[in-house]
């Protein structure tokens, strides 16, 4: 019994103080255990999200990768928050600066968000496909690649043009050839 008490005393001996709270070896171990569990859960959750989005919903591979990455990052941040609050950090003081920062980032990233959302819709609804000949904004070309933020078309003279995916939602689009019809 004395050995267990001695181990318990060593684990609960303060190493340092943060925000007027003692940081012990046991709390550091607790931090690492929670972060390890969060990392494992984030990997499992991201695989599950990718499986649901790609395999069950039949959405494009790039949308599945993006949703998988978003789930993983969110899980890791949730684990980090849980780990830090469990050892006594008061993270509520970060909410006001983060709120102001998020408003500024939101205004700055408005166009990027519009194109990302349009890209997800374009890829999931499969409005246009690789190899189709289209006309948009007075330009004609064959779709070379479709990404989350932009789509690349190759014009007749060989010029590559990257179009923001938001254009597919806001501009008139003519599909001049259909790849499915050509395959038959």
PDB file of C-alpha atoms in Angstrom, residues 47-165:
ATOM      1  CA  UNK A  47     -13.071   7.523 -42.383  1.00  0.00           C
ATOM      2  CA  UNK A  48     -16.738   7.106 -41.506  1.00  0.00           C
ATOM      3  CA  UNK A  49     -17.620  10.541 -42.919  1.00  0.00           C
ATOM      4  CA  UNK A  50     -15.770   9.758 -46.135  1.00  0.00           C
ATOM      5  CA  UNK A  51     -17.522   6.392 -46.398  1.00  0.00           C
ATOM      6  CA  UNK A  52     -20.949   7.963 -45.911  1.00  0.00           C
ATOM      7  CA  UNK A  53     -20.363  10.839 -48.324  1.00  0.00           C
ATOM      8  CA  UNK A  54     -18.613   8.923 -51.115  1.00  0.00           C
ATOM      9  CA  UNK A  55     -19.968   5.378 -50.905  1.00  0.00           C
ATOM     10  CA  UNK A  56     -23.493   5.849 -49.586  1.00  0.00           C
ATOM     11  CA  UNK A  57     -24.408   9.250 -51.001  1.00  0.00           C
ATOM     12  CA  UNK A  58     -22.442   8.771 -54.215  1.00  0.00           C
ATOM     13  CA  UNK A  59     -20.833  12.201 -54.057  1.00  0.00           C
ATOM     14  CA  UNK A  60     -17.558  12.939 -55.853  1.00  0.00           C
ATOM     15  CA  UNK A  61     -14.232  11.897 -54.356  1.00  0.00           C
ATOM     16  CA  UNK A  62     -13.009  15.471 -53.737  1.00  0.00           C
ATOM     17  CA  UNK A  63     -16.123  16.315 -51.709  1.00  0.00           C
ATOM     18  CA  UNK A  64     -15.584  13.164 -49.666  1.00  0.00           C
ATOM     19  CA  UNK A  65     -11.971  14.141 -49.005  1.00  0.00           C
ATOM     20  CA  UNK A  66     -12.978  17.655 -47.954  1.00  0.00           C
ATOM     21  CA  UNK A  67     -15.718  16.440 -45.618  1.00  0.00           C
ATOM     22  CA  UNK A  68     -13.358  13.844 -44.157  1.00  0.00           C
ATOM     23  CA  UNK A  69     -10.731  16.515 -43.498  1.00  0.00           C
ATOM     24  CA  UNK A  70     -13.304  18.856 -41.914  1.00  0.00           C
ATOM     25  CA  UNK A  71     -14.524  16.112 -39.556  1.00  0.00           C
ATOM     26  CA  UNK A  72     -10.956  15.237 -38.598  1.00  0.00           C
ATOM     27  CA  UNK A  73      -9.923  18.837 -37.856  1.00  0.00           C
ATOM     28  CA  UNK A  74     -13.112  19.465 -35.855  1.00  0.00           C
ATOM     29  CA  UNK A  75     -12.572  16.289 -33.813  1.00  0.00           C
ATOM     30  CA  UNK A  76      -8.969  17.206 -33.023  1.00  0.00           C
ATOM     31  CA  UNK A  77      -9.913  20.741 -31.950  1.00  0.00           C
ATOM     32  CA  UNK A  78     -12.719  19.355 -29.773  1.00  0.00           C
ATOM     33  CA  UNK A  79     -10.247  16.941 -28.184  1.00  0.00           C
ATOM     34  CA  UNK A  80      -7.715  19.719 -27.594  1.00  0.00           C
ATOM     35  CA  UNK A  81     -10.410  21.874 -25.981  1.00  0.00           C
ATOM     36  CA  UNK A  82     -11.547  18.980 -23.788  1.00  0.00           C
ATOM     37  CA  UNK A  83      -7.971  18.114 -22.801  1.00  0.00           C
ATOM     38  CA  UNK A  84      -7.030  21.677 -21.859  1.00  0.00           C
ATOM     39  CA  UNK A  85     -10.228  22.324 -19.897  1.00  0.00           C
ATOM     40  CA  UNK A  86      -9.859  18.997 -18.069  1.00  0.00           C
ATOM     41  CA  UNK A  87      -6.514  20.059 -16.592  1.00  0.00           C
ATOM     42  CA  UNK A  88      -7.856  23.421 -15.482  1.00  0.00           C
ATOM     43  CA  UNK A  89      -7.341  25.882 -18.322  1.00  0.00           C
ATOM     44  CA  UNK A  90     -10.135  28.429 -18.615  1.00  0.00           C
ATOM     45  CA  UNK A  91     -10.557  28.788 -22.362  1.00  0.00           C
ATOM     46  CA  UNK A  92     -13.650  30.993 -22.094  1.00  0.00           C
ATOM     47  CA  UNK A  93     -11.383  34.062 -22.235  1.00  0.00           C
ATOM     48  CA  UNK A  94     -10.514  33.120 -25.836  1.00  0.00           C
ATOM     49  CA  UNK A  95     -14.127  33.358 -27.014  1.00  0.00           C
ATOM     50  CA  UNK A  96     -14.256  37.148 -27.432  1.00  0.00           C
ATOM     51  CA  UNK A  97     -11.067  37.482 -29.523  1.00  0.00           C
ATOM     52  CA  UNK A  98     -11.993  34.387 -31.538  1.00  0.00           C
ATOM     53  CA  UNK A  99     -15.451  35.818 -32.191  1.00  0.00           C
ATOM     54  CA  UNK A 100     -14.006  39.079 -33.504  1.00  0.00           C
ATOM     55  CA  UNK A 101     -11.406  37.233 -35.534  1.00  0.00           C
ATOM     56  CA  UNK A 102     -14.022  34.943 -37.067  1.00  0.00           C
ATOM     57  CA  UNK A 103     -16.109  37.930 -38.194  1.00  0.00           C
ATOM     58  CA  UNK A 104     -13.069  39.458 -39.931  1.00  0.00           C
ATOM     59  CA  UNK A 105     -12.108  36.145 -41.518  1.00  0.00           C
ATOM     60  CA  UNK A 106     -15.719  35.606 -42.560  1.00  0.00           C
ATOM     61  CA  UNK A 107     -15.819  38.864 -44.481  1.00  0.00           C
ATOM     62  CA  UNK A 108     -12.439  38.185 -46.047  1.00  0.00           C
ATOM     63  CA  UNK A 109     -13.262  34.631 -47.078  1.00  0.00           C
ATOM     64  CA  UNK A 110     -16.748  35.330 -48.450  1.00  0.00           C
ATOM     65  CA  UNK A 111     -15.752  34.764 -52.073  1.00  0.00           C
ATOM     66  CA  UNK A 112     -13.731  31.649 -51.263  1.00  0.00           C
ATOM     67  CA  UNK A 113     -16.651  30.212 -49.296  1.00  0.00           C
ATOM     68  CA  UNK A 114     -19.038  30.969 -52.169  1.00  0.00           C
ATOM     69  CA  UNK A 115     -16.761  29.121 -54.595  1.00  0.00           C
ATOM     70  CA  UNK A 116     -16.267  26.184 -52.215  1.00  0.00           C
ATOM     71  CA  UNK A 117     -19.990  25.772 -51.680  1.00  0.00           C
ATOM     72  CA  UNK A 118     -20.599  26.077 -55.420  1.00  0.00           C
ATOM     73  CA  UNK A 119     -17.850  23.486 -55.979  1.00  0.00           C
ATOM     74  CA  UNK A 120     -19.458  21.051 -53.575  1.00  0.00           C
ATOM     75  CA  UNK A 121     -22.815  21.535 -55.297  1.00  0.00           C
ATOM     76  CA  UNK A 122     -21.238  21.222 -58.763  1.00  0.00           C
ATOM     77  CA  UNK A 123     -19.379  18.044 -57.821  1.00  0.00           C
ATOM     78  CA  UNK A 124     -22.236  16.438 -55.934  1.00  0.00           C
ATOM     79  CA  UNK A 125     -24.909  17.189 -58.526  1.00  0.00           C
ATOM     80  CA  UNK A 126     -22.434  16.442 -61.333  1.00  0.00           C
ATOM     81  CA  UNK A 127     -23.774  19.306 -63.455  1.00  0.00           C
ATOM     82  CA  UNK A 128     -20.639  19.277 -65.548  1.00  0.00           C
ATOM     83  CA  UNK A 129     -18.165  16.463 -66.056  1.00  0.00           C
ATOM     84  CA  UNK A 130     -14.597  16.107 -67.140  1.00  0.00           C
ATOM     85  CA  UNK A 131     -14.350  15.954 -70.941  1.00  0.00           C
ATOM     86  CA  UNK A 132     -17.545  17.928 -71.635  1.00  0.00           C
ATOM     87  CA  UNK A 133     -17.410  20.851 -74.037  1.00  0.00           C
ATOM     88  CA  UNK A 134     -18.996  23.931 -72.473  1.00  0.00           C
ATOM     89  CA  UNK A 135     -19.505  27.626 -73.088  1.00  0.00           C
ATOM     90  CA  UNK A 136     -19.538  30.056 -70.175  1.00  0.00           C
ATOM     91  CA  UNK A 137     -18.871  33.809 -70.020  1.00  0.00           C
ATOM     92  CA  UNK A 138     -18.239  33.828 -73.792  1.00  0.00           C
ATOM     93  CA  UNK A 139     -15.511  31.182 -73.568  1.00  0.00           C
ATOM     94  CA  UNK A 140     -15.686  27.725 -75.077  1.00  0.00           C
ATOM     95  CA  UNK A 141     -13.585  24.770 -74.063  1.00  0.00           C
ATOM     96  CA  UNK A 142     -13.353  21.230 -72.804  1.00  0.00           C
ATOM     97  CA  UNK A 143     -13.402  20.616 -69.061  1.00  0.00           C
ATOM     98  CA  UNK A 144     -10.001  19.338 -67.999  1.00  0.00           C
ATOM     99  CA  UNK A 145     -10.506  19.138 -64.226  1.00  0.00           C
ATOM    100  CA  UNK A 146     -13.081  20.015 -61.603  1.00  0.00           C
ATOM    101  CA  UNK A 147     -11.903  20.993 -58.133  1.00  0.00           C
ATOM    102  CA  UNK A 148     -13.597  22.303 -55.024  1.00  0.00           C
ATOM    103  CA  UNK A 149     -12.809  25.978 -55.746  1.00  0.00           C
ATOM    104  CA  UNK A 150     -12.302  26.106 -59.495  1.00  0.00           C
ATOM    105  CA  UNK A 151     -12.754  24.260 -62.769  1.00  0.00           C
ATOM    106  CA  UNK A 152     -10.138  24.235 -65.531  1.00  0.00           C
ATOM    107  CA  UNK A 153     -11.196  24.312 -69.171  1.00  0.00           C
ATOM    108  CA  UNK A 154      -8.940  24.034 -72.215  1.00  0.00           C
ATOM    109  CA  UNK A 155      -9.935  26.340 -75.062  1.00  0.00           C
ATOM    110  CA  UNK A 156      -9.539  25.468 -78.752  1.00  0.00           C
ATOM    111  CA  UNK A 157      -6.220  27.328 -78.972  1.00  0.00           C
ATOM    112  CA  UNK A 158      -4.818  25.294 -76.055  1.00  0.00           C
ATOM    113  CA  UNK A 159      -5.206  28.042 -73.469  1.00  0.00           C
ATOM    114  CA  UNK A 160      -6.118  26.771 -69.999  1.00  0.00           C
ATOM    115  CA  UNK A 161      -8.651  28.896 -68.150  1.00  0.00           C
ATOM    116  CA  UNK A 162      -9.487  28.433 -64.485  1.00  0.00           C
ATOM    117  CA  UNK A 163     -13.059  29.398 -63.700  1.00  0.00           C
ATOM    118  CA  UNK A 164     -14.340  29.943 -60.184  1.00  0.00           C
ATOM    119  CA  UNK A 165     -17.038  27.398 -59.398  1.00  0.00           C
TER     120      UNK A 165
END
